[in-house]
CSV table of C-alpha atoms in Angstrom, one decimal:
chain,number,residue,atom,x,y,z
A,110,MET,CA,36.6,70.3,83.9
A,111,ALA,CA,34.7,73.4,83.7
A,112,ASP,CA,30.9,73.4,82.1
A,113,ARG,CA,31.9,74.0,78.5
A,114,HIS,CA,28.5,75.1,78.0
A,115,ASN,CA,28.9,78.5,79.6
A,116,GLU,CA,32.4,79.3,78.1
A,117,ARG,CA,32.8,81.5,75.4
A,118,ARG,CA,34.6,80.7,72.0
A,119,VAL,CA,37.7,82.0,71.2
A,120,ALA,CA,38.6,83.2,67.8
A,121,VAL,CA,42.1,83.7,66.2
A,122,THR,CA,41.8,87.4,64.5
A,123,GLY,CA,45.5,88.4,63.9
A,124,MET,CA,48.8,86.7,63.7
A,125,GLY,CA,52.8,88.1,63.9
A,126,MET,CA,55.8,86.0,63.4
A,127,VAL,CA,59.6,86.6,62.9
A,128,SER,CA,62.1,83.8,62.8
A,129,ALA,CA,65.1,82.9,60.8
A,130,VAL,CA,63.5,81.9,57.8
A,131,GLY,CA,60.7,85.5,57.9
A,132,HIS,CA,60.0,88.6,59.3
A,133,ASP,CA,56.2,87.9,59.1
A,134,VAL,CA,53.6,85.4,59.0
A,135,ALA,CA,53.3,85.1,55.3
A,136,SER,CA,57.2,85.1,54.5
A,137,ASN,CA,57.5,82.4,57.4
A,138,TRP,CA,54.9,80.2,55.7
A,139,ASP,CA,56.1,80.3,52.5
A,140,ALA,CA,59.8,79.4,53.4
A,141,LEU,CA,58.3,76.8,55.8
A,142,LEU,CA,56.2,75.0,53.0
A,143,ALA,CA,59.2,75.3,51.0
A,144,GLY,CA,61.6,73.1,53.6
A,145,THR,CA,63.9,76.4,53.8
A,146,PRO,CA,66.6,75.7,56.6
A,147,GLY,CA,67.4,78.6,59.0
A,148,GLY,CA,70.4,77.1,60.5
A,149,GLY,CA,74.2,79.1,59.9
A,150,PRO,CA,77.0,79.9,61.5
A,151,ILE,CA,76.5,82.2,64.4
A,152,THR,CA,77.2,85.8,63.8
A,153,ALA,CA,76.0,87.5,67.1
A,154,PHE,CA,79.6,86.9,68.6
A,155,ASP,CA,82.9,85.1,67.7
A,156,PRO,CA,81.7,81.6,68.6
A,157,ALA,CA,85.6,80.0,68.2
A,158,GLY,CA,86.4,77.6,71.2
A,159,PHE,CA,82.5,76.9,71.4
A,160,ALA,CA,81.4,73.1,71.4
A,161,THR,CA,78.4,74.5,69.5
A,162,ARG,CA,79.1,77.4,66.8
A,163,ILE,CA,75.7,77.3,64.8
A,164,ALA,CA,71.7,78.7,65.4
A,165,CYS,CA,69.0,80.0,63.6
A,166,GLU,CA,69.7,83.7,64.1
A,167,VAL,CA,67.4,86.1,62.6
A,168,LYS,CA,69.0,88.2,59.9
A,169,GLY,CA,68.1,91.6,58.5
A,170,PHE,CA,64.9,92.2,60.7
A,171,ASP,CA,63.8,96.2,60.2
A,172,SER,CA,62.7,97.2,63.9
A,173,GLY,CA,62.4,100.7,62.7
A,174,ARG,CA,59.3,99.6,61.1
A,175,TYR,CA,58.3,98.8,64.8
A,176,LEU,CA,60.1,101.0,67.1
A,177,THR,CA,61.6,104.7,66.8
A,178,ARG,CA,65.5,104.9,67.1
A,179,LYS,CA,65.5,105.8,70.9
A,180,GLU,CA,63.1,102.5,71.5
A,181,SER,CA,65.5,100.6,69.6
A,182,ARG,CA,68.3,101.4,72.0
A,183,ARG,CA,66.7,101.2,75.3
A,184,TYR,CA,64.9,97.7,74.3
A,185,ASP,CA,66.7,94.5,74.5
A,186,ARG,CA,66.3,92.6,70.9
A,187,PHE,CA,63.8,90.1,72.5
A,188,CYS,CA,61.4,93.4,72.7
A,189,HIS,CA,62.1,94.0,69.1
A,190,PHE,CA,60.8,90.9,68.1
A,191,ALA,CA,57.8,90.9,70.6
A,192,LEU,CA,56.6,94.4,69.6
A,193,GLY,CA,57.2,93.8,66.0
A,194,CYS,CA,54.7,90.6,66.3
A,195,ALA,CA,52.3,92.5,68.2
A,196,VAL,CA,52.0,95.5,65.6
A,197,GLN,CA,51.9,92.4,63.0
A,198,ALA,CA,49.0,90.9,64.6
A,199,MET,CA,47.1,94.4,65.4
A,200,GLU,CA,47.6,95.3,61.9
A,201,ALA,CA,46.2,91.9,60.5
A,202,ALA,CA,43.2,92.6,62.9
A,203,GLY,CA,42.5,95.9,61.7
A,204,LEU,CA,43.2,97.6,65.2
A,205,ASP,CA,45.3,100.5,66.5
A,206,GLY,CA,44.0,99.9,70.0
A,207,PRO,CA,40.7,98.7,72.1
A,208,PRO,CA,38.2,98.8,69.4
A,209,SER,CA,35.3,100.9,69.5
A,210,GLY,CA,32.8,99.7,72.5
A,211,CYS,CA,35.8,97.8,74.4
A,212,ASP,CA,36.9,99.0,77.6
A,213,PRO,CA,40.7,99.0,77.7
A,214,THR,CA,40.4,96.8,80.9
A,215,GLU,CA,38.7,94.2,78.8
A,216,PHE,CA,41.8,93.9,76.4
A,217,GLY,CA,45.2,92.3,77.8
A,218,VAL,CA,48.6,91.1,76.9
A,219,ILE,CA,50.5,87.9,78.0
A,220,MET,CA,53.9,87.8,76.3
A,221,ALA,CA,56.4,84.9,77.4
A,222,SER,CA,60.1,84.7,77.3
A,223,GLY,CA,62.0,81.7,78.7
A,224,VAL,CA,65.2,83.9,79.5
A,225,GLY,CA,64.1,87.7,78.4
A,226,GLY,CA,67.0,90.0,78.0
A,227,ILE,CA,69.7,87.9,78.5
A,228,ALA,CA,71.9,89.9,76.0
A,229,THR,CA,71.5,93.0,78.0
A,230,LEU,CA,72.4,91.1,81.4
A,231,GLU,CA,75.5,89.9,79.7
A,232,ALA,CA,76.5,93.3,78.4
A,233,ASN,CA,75.9,94.9,82.0
A,234,CYS,CA,77.7,92.0,83.7
A,235,SER,CA,81.0,93.0,81.5
A,236,ILE,CA,80.3,96.8,82.3
A,237,LEU,CA,80.3,96.2,85.7
A,238,ASN,CA,83.4,94.0,86.2
A,239,GLU,CA,84.9,96.1,83.6
A,240,ARG,CA,84.3,99.9,84.5
A,241,GLY,CA,82.5,99.6,88.0
A,242,PRO,CA,79.0,99.7,89.2
A,243,GLY,CA,78.0,103.6,88.2
A,244,ARG,CA,78.5,102.7,84.3
A,245,VAL,CA,75.8,100.1,84.5
A,246,SER,CA,73.1,101.1,82.5
A,247,PRO,CA,69.9,103.0,84.1
A,248,PHE,CA,68.0,101.0,81.7
A,249,PHE,CA,69.2,97.7,82.4
A,250,ILE,CA,66.5,96.7,84.6
A,251,PRO,CA,63.5,97.5,82.4
A,252,MET,CA,65.5,96.2,79.5
A,253,PHE,CA,66.2,92.4,81.1
A,254,ILE,CA,63.2,91.5,82.8
A,255,PRO,CA,61.1,89.0,80.8
A,256,ASP,CA,57.8,90.6,81.6
A,257,ILE,CA,58.7,93.9,80.0
A,258,ALA,CA,57.7,92.9,76.8
A,259,ALA,CA,54.0,92.8,77.6
A,260,GLY,CA,54.4,96.1,79.6
A,261,LEU,CA,55.7,97.7,76.5
A,262,ILE,CA,53.0,96.3,74.2
A,263,SER,CA,50.2,97.6,76.8
A,264,ILE,CA,51.8,101.0,76.8
A,265,ARG,CA,51.7,100.8,73.1
A,266,TYR,CA,48.1,100.3,72.7
A,267,GLY,CA,46.6,101.4,75.8
A,268,LEU,CA,45.5,98.1,76.8
A,269,GLN,CA,44.7,97.9,80.6
A,270,GLY,CA,43.6,94.4,80.9
A,271,PRO,CA,45.5,91.3,82.6
A,272,ASN,CA,49.3,91.7,81.6
A,273,TYR,CA,52.0,89.7,82.6
A,274,ALA,CA,54.8,87.3,81.4
A,275,THR,CA,54.7,83.3,81.4
A,276,VAL,CA,57.9,82.0,82.3
A,277,SER,CA,58.3,78.2,81.8
A,278,ALA,CA,61.3,77.4,79.8
A,279,CYS,CA,60.0,75.9,76.2
A,280,ALA,CA,56.8,75.9,77.3
A,281,SER,CA,56.2,79.6,78.0
A,282,GLY,CA,54.5,80.7,74.9
A,283,SER,CA,52.2,78.0,75.0
A,284,HIS,CA,51.2,78.6,78.6
A,285,ALA,CA,51.1,82.4,77.6
A,286,ILE,CA,48.5,81.6,75.0
A,287,GLY,CA,46.5,78.9,77.2
A,288,ASP,CA,46.3,81.5,80.2
A,289,ALA,CA,44.9,84.1,77.5
A,290,VAL,CA,42.5,81.9,76.3
A,291,ARG,CA,41.0,81.5,79.9
A,292,TYR,CA,40.6,84.8,80.4
A,293,ILE,CA,38.1,85.5,77.5
A,294,GLN,CA,36.2,81.8,77.9
A,295,ARG,CA,35.3,83.2,81.5
A,296,GLY,CA,34.7,86.7,80.1
A,297,GLU,CA,37.4,88.4,82.0
A,298,ALA,CA,38.5,89.6,79.0
A,299,LYS,CA,37.2,90.4,75.2
A,300,LEU,CA,40.6,90.2,73.5
A,301,MET,CA,43.9,89.0,74.4
A,302,LEU,CA,47.8,89.7,72.7
A,303,ALA,CA,49.4,86.5,73.6
A,304,GLY,CA,52.8,84.7,72.5
A,305,GLY,CA,56.3,84.7,73.1
A,306,ALA,CA,59.8,86.1,72.5
A,307,GLU,CA,63.3,85.3,72.5
A,308,ALA,CA,66.7,86.6,71.5
A,309,ALA,CA,69.4,84.0,73.2
A,310,VAL,CA,71.9,83.6,70.6
A,311,THR,CA,74.6,84.9,73.2
A,312,PRO,CA,77.9,83.7,74.8
A,313,ILE,CA,76.3,82.5,78.0
A,314,THR,CA,73.6,80.7,76.6
A,315,ILE,CA,75.3,78.7,73.9
A,316,ALA,CA,78.2,78.0,76.5
A,317,GLY,CA,75.3,76.8,78.9
A,318,PHE,CA,73.6,74.9,76.7
A,319,SER,CA,76.7,73.3,75.0
A,320,SER,CA,78.2,72.2,78.3
A,321,MET,CA,74.7,70.4,79.1
A,322,LYS,CA,75.4,68.6,75.7
A,323,ALA,CA,71.8,69.7,74.5
A,324,MET,CA,73.1,71.1,71.4
A,325,SER,CA,73.6,69.9,68.2
A,326,ARG,CA,77.5,69.9,67.3
A,327,ARG,CA,77.2,69.5,63.7
A,328,ASN,CA,78.7,72.9,63.1
A,329,ASP,CA,80.0,71.8,59.5
A,330,ASP,CA,76.5,71.2,58.6
A,331,PRO,CA,74.2,74.3,60.1
A,332,GLU,CA,71.4,73.7,57.6
A,333,GLY,CA,71.1,70.0,58.5
A,334,ALA,CA,72.0,70.0,62.4
A,335,SER,CA,68.1,70.3,63.5
A,336,ARG,CA,66.7,66.9,62.3
A,337,PRO,CA,63.9,66.2,64.7
A,338,PHE,CA,63.1,62.2,64.9
A,339,ASP,CA,65.8,61.2,62.4
A,340,ALA,CA,68.4,58.5,63.9
A,341,GLY,CA,71.3,60.5,63.5
A,342,ARG,CA,70.0,63.9,65.7
A,343,ASP,CA,72.6,65.0,68.3
A,344,GLY,CA,70.5,68.0,69.9
A,345,PHE,CA,68.7,71.1,69.3
A,346,VAL,CA,69.8,74.0,67.3
A,347,ILE,CA,68.9,77.4,69.1
A,348,GLY,CA,66.6,80.0,67.3
A,349,GLU,CA,65.4,83.3,67.7
A,350,GLY,CA,62.5,85.4,67.0
A,351,ALA,CA,58.8,85.5,68.1
A,352,GLY,CA,55.4,84.8,67.5
A,353,CYS,CA,51.9,86.2,68.9
A,354,VAL,CA,48.3,85.7,68.3
A,355,LEU,CA,45.3,88.1,68.6
A,356,LEU,CA,42.6,86.0,70.8
A,357,GLU,CA,39.1,87.7,70.7
A,358,GLU,CA,35.9,86.6,72.1
A,359,LEU,CA,34.1,84.8,69.0
A,360,GLU,CA,31.0,87.0,69.0
A,361,HIS,CA,33.0,90.2,69.9
A,362,ALA,CA,34.8,89.3,66.8
A,363,ARG,CA,31.7,88.9,64.4
A,364,ALA,CA,30.0,91.7,65.7
A,365,ARG,CA,33.2,94.0,64.4
A,366,GLY,CA,33.2,92.3,61.4
A,367,ALA,CA,36.7,90.8,61.8
A,368,GLU,CA,38.3,88.2,59.4
A,369,ILE,CA,38.4,85.1,61.9
A,370,LEU,CA,41.4,82.8,60.9
A,371,GLY,CA,40.7,80.1,63.5
A,372,GLU,CA,40.0,79.2,66.8
A,373,VAL,CA,41.5,77.9,70.1
A,374,ILE,CA,39.3,75.3,71.6
A,375,GLY,CA,41.6,73.0,74.3
A,376,TYR,CA,44.3,74.2,76.5
A,377,GLY,CA,46.0,71.3,78.6
A,378,ALA,CA,48.7,71.9,81.4
A,379,THR,CA,50.6,69.5,83.4
A,380,GLY,CA,53.8,68.8,85.2
A,381,ASP,CA,56.1,65.9,85.0
A,382,ALA,CA,57.4,65.8,88.8
A,383,HIS,CA,60.3,63.8,87.1
A,384,HIS,CA,63.7,65.3,86.5
A,385,ILE,CA,64.4,69.1,85.9
A,386,THR,CA,65.7,68.5,82.1
A,387,ALA,CA,64.8,64.8,81.1
A,388,PRO,CA,61.1,63.5,80.2
A,389,PRO,CA,60.1,60.6,81.8
A,390,PRO,CA,60.5,57.7,79.5
A,391,ASP,CA,56.5,57.3,79.1
A,392,ALA,CA,56.1,60.8,78.8
A,393,HIS,CA,53.2,60.9,81.4
A,394,GLY,CA,53.1,64.4,81.6
A,395,ALA,CA,53.0,65.1,78.2
A,396,GLN,CA,50.3,62.5,77.6
A,397,SER,CA,48.1,64.2,80.3
A,398,ALA,CA,48.3,67.3,78.6
A,399,MET,CA,47.4,66.1,75.4
A,400,ARG,CA,44.3,64.3,76.8
A,401,LEU,CA,43.5,67.7,78.7
A,402,ALA,CA,43.6,69.5,75.6
A,403,LEU,CA,41.2,66.9,73.7
A,404,GLU,CA,38.8,66.7,76.7
A,405,ASP,CA,39.1,70.8,77.1
A,406,GLY,CA,38.3,71.2,73.4
A,407,GLY,CA,35.7,68.5,73.0
A,408,VAL,CA,37.9,66.6,70.5
A,409,ARG,CA,38.0,62.7,69.8
A,410,PRO,CA,41.2,61.2,69.4
A,411,GLU,CA,40.3,60.1,65.7
A,412,GLU,CA,39.5,64.2,64.9
A,413,VAL,CA,43.0,65.0,65.3
A,414,ASP,CA,44.6,66.0,61.6
A,415,TYR,CA,47.8,67.4,62.7
A,416,ILE,CA,50.3,67.4,65.4
A,417,ASN,CA,52.8,70.4,65.4
A,418,ALA,CA,55.4,68.4,67.7
A,419,HIS,CA,57.8,69.9,70.3
A,420,GLY,CA,60.1,67.7,68.0
A,421,THR,CA,63.6,69.4,69.6
A,422,SER,CA,65.7,67.2,67.8
A,423,THR,CA,67.2,65.6,71.0
A,424,PRO,CA,67.5,62.1,71.5
A,425,GLN,CA,65.2,61.5,74.7
A,426,ASN,CA,62.8,64.3,73.6
A,427,ASP,CA,61.5,62.8,70.1
A,428,THR,CA,61.3,59.2,71.1
A,429,ALA,CA,59.1,60.6,74.5
A,430,GLU,CA,57.2,62.4,72.5
A,431,THR,CA,56.4,59.9,70.1
A,432,ALA,CA,55.4,57.3,72.8
A,433,ALA,CA,53.1,59.9,74.5
A,434,VAL,CA,51.5,60.6,70.8
A,435,LYS,CA,50.7,56.8,70.4
A,436,ALA,CA,49.4,56.3,74.0
A,437,VAL,CA,46.9,59.4,73.6
A,438,LEU,CA,45.8,58.5,70.0
A,439,GLY,CA,46.4,54.7,69.7
A,440,ARG,CA,46.2,53.6,66.1
A,441,HIS,CA,45.1,56.7,64.8
A,442,ALA,CA,48.6,58.1,65.6
A,443,TYR,CA,49.6,56.5,62.3
A,444,ASN,CA,47.1,58.8,60.3
A,445,VAL,CA,48.4,62.1,62.2
A,446,VAL,CA,51.0,63.9,60.2
A,447,MET,CA,53.3,64.8,63.1
A,448,GLY,CA,55.7,67.6,61.9
A,449,SER,CA,58.5,69.6,63.6
A,450,THR,CA,59.0,73.2,62.3
A,451,LYS,CA,62.0,73.2,64.5
A,452,SER,CA,64.0,71.5,61.8
A,453,MET,CA,64.2,74.8,60.1
A,454,THR,CA,63.5,77.9,62.6
A,455,GLY,CA,65.5,75.9,65.0
A,456,HIS,CA,64.4,76.3,68.9
A,457,LEU,CA,62.9,79.4,70.0
A,458,LEU,CA,62.7,78.1,73.6
A,459,GLY,CA,60.1,80.7,75.3
A,460,ALA,CA,59.1,81.7,71.7
A,461,ALA,CA,58.5,78.1,70.5
A,462,GLY,CA,55.0,77.4,71.4
A,463,ALA,CA,53.6,80.6,70.3
A,464,VAL,CA,55.1,80.7,66.8
A,465,GLU,CA,53.9,77.0,66.5
A,466,THR,CA,50.6,77.9,67.1
A,467,VAL,CA,50.8,80.4,64.5
A,468,LEU,CA,51.8,77.6,61.9
A,469,CYS,CA,48.8,75.5,63.4
A,470,VAL,CA,46.5,78.1,62.5
A,471,MET,CA,47.6,78.2,59.2
A,472,ALA,CA,48.0,74.8,58.5
A,473,CYS,CA,43.9,74.6,59.5
A,474,ARG,CA,43.2,77.4,57.1
A,475,THR,CA,45.3,76.4,54.3
A,476,GLY,CA,45.3,72.5,54.4
A,477,ARG,CA,48.9,72.4,53.9
A,478,ILE,CA,51.7,71.0,56.4
A,479,PRO,CA,55.3,72.0,56.4
A,480,PRO,CA,57.7,69.2,56.2
A,481,THR,CA,60.3,68.1,58.9
A,482,ILE,CA,63.1,68.5,56.8
A,483,ASN,CA,66.7,66.9,57.1
A,484,PHE,CA,65.6,63.3,57.6
A,485,SER,CA,68.4,60.6,56.5
A,486,GLU,CA,68.2,57.3,58.7
A,487,GLN,CA,65.0,55.7,60.0
A,488,ASP,CA,64.9,55.7,64.1
A,489,ASP,CA,62.8,52.5,65.1
A,490,THR,CA,61.6,54.6,68.5
A,491,CYS,CA,60.2,57.4,66.0
A,492,ASP,CA,58.1,55.3,63.4
A,493,LEU,CA,55.1,58.0,62.7
A,494,ASN,CA,54.6,60.0,60.0
A,495,TYR,CA,56.7,63.2,60.3
A,496,ALA,CA,56.1,64.5,56.9
A,497,HIS,CA,60.0,64.0,56.3
A,498,HIS,CA,59.6,63.9,52.6
A,499,GLY,CA,58.0,67.2,51.7
A,500,MET,CA,54.8,69.3,52.4
A,501,VAL,CA,51.6,67.7,52.8
A,502,GLU,CA,48.5,68.7,51.5
A,503,ARG,CA,45.5,67.4,53.4
A,504,PRO,CA,42.5,69.0,54.9
A,505,VAL,CA,43.2,69.9,58.4
A,506,SER,CA,40.3,70.3,61.0
A,507,VAL,CA,42.0,69.8,64.2
A,508,ALA,CA,45.5,70.6,65.2
A,509,LEU,CA,47.6,70.1,68.5
A,510,ASN,CA,50.3,72.0,69.3
A,511,ASN,CA,52.9,70.3,71.9
A,512,SER,CA,55.4,72.5,74.0
A,513,PHE,CA,57.4,70.9,76.7
A,514,GLY,CA,60.0,72.8,78.8
A,515,PHE,CA,63.0,71.8,81.4
A,516,GLY,CA,61.5,71.4,84.6
A,517,GLY,CA,58.9,69.3,83.7
A,518,HIS,CA,56.4,71.8,82.3
A,519,ASN,CA,53.9,70.3,79.5
A,520,VAL,CA,51.3,72.3,77.3
A,521,CYS,CA,49.4,71.3,74.5
A,522,LEU,CA,47.2,73.5,72.7
A,523,ALA,CA,44.2,72.3,70.5
A,524,ILE,CA,43.5,74.7,67.5
A,525,ARG,CA,40.6,74.2,65.0
A,526,ARG,CA,39.6,75.4,61.8
A,527,TYR,CA,37.2,77.9,61.6
A,528,GLU,CA,34.1,76.9,59.6
A,529,GLY,CA,31.4,79.3,61.1
């Protein structure tokens, strides 16, 4: 582990969020505290004949607030969400580009996506098959590739620092934030926009996840289908949207008079080396990621107040994550609130960790923790406090954000309430 005395502190000075329950941070936060479900029948395409016909779709998103008409046509939906969140974060931080005195090369962007512009890929595959290669859009490649969101954000604001996408399935957004933290801690950047965006409610995505039986088939109860840690859970409900945080070296933020929303203090990243989709029964990779994040942040296990769980509502994940938390925190695990906001937003795949980082910052700021909705039956393997009975009010000094992805990718981020 690096010498923490030589590392710079990393503040959060802006945030943005889009999900099925809100189009900005404030509306999302209010909806989540109220236990608002985001699930519904799929409307993006006709899901007749699909085993899963439900999703947490973003409805009524006004891309015109962030993009011109030409940009809207030339950018995939996941980029609409990414740019929207980046604009929200920059506006919240009082910035319209690199601040005065900041070299543009000291301001970077890492914007993750698990699958990028998959709707664009599907559409152009159909055009290729039906109309021939000459009719494939010249914008197909830049619309589809997952890294393009980071590129578009850097172009919008003239940000010339580190610029790329992380792609590690459902850990992508958290990897993006963790990597951005490292750039600032090492003095290689002063500011970083980091997050993740996803718009994967498409026929091939739904068909693929359905075929592997990873998704809920509670088609008659879309609002109640995502039920993390409940004994009746039968798979995740896919969501779409984005989350973004503006990270800033603490002294730089103080010098320009920025409002400091919280701090990211720890980052742990590991691999299971076990299976392409299933977690190991003892969740050793998840355990290691959490321990690394705690060590990196200088946090003792008993100081953790809240865990925003990966909590996907799949039988294996929820049981394994519960076991990992108990292994890492010991008896203190029963004092922690371990909620899953995926019960309301659905699972945003590569954007999940970014969205949930925003929510951890909000929990630390407000002392309020969103519930995990749709609880009906106790699972003996999931016996912690999941906020099943409503929003919890309690001081949150340290929160952990868990993200685990297919391929055995594990990330844990530690977020601390800012107290000066």
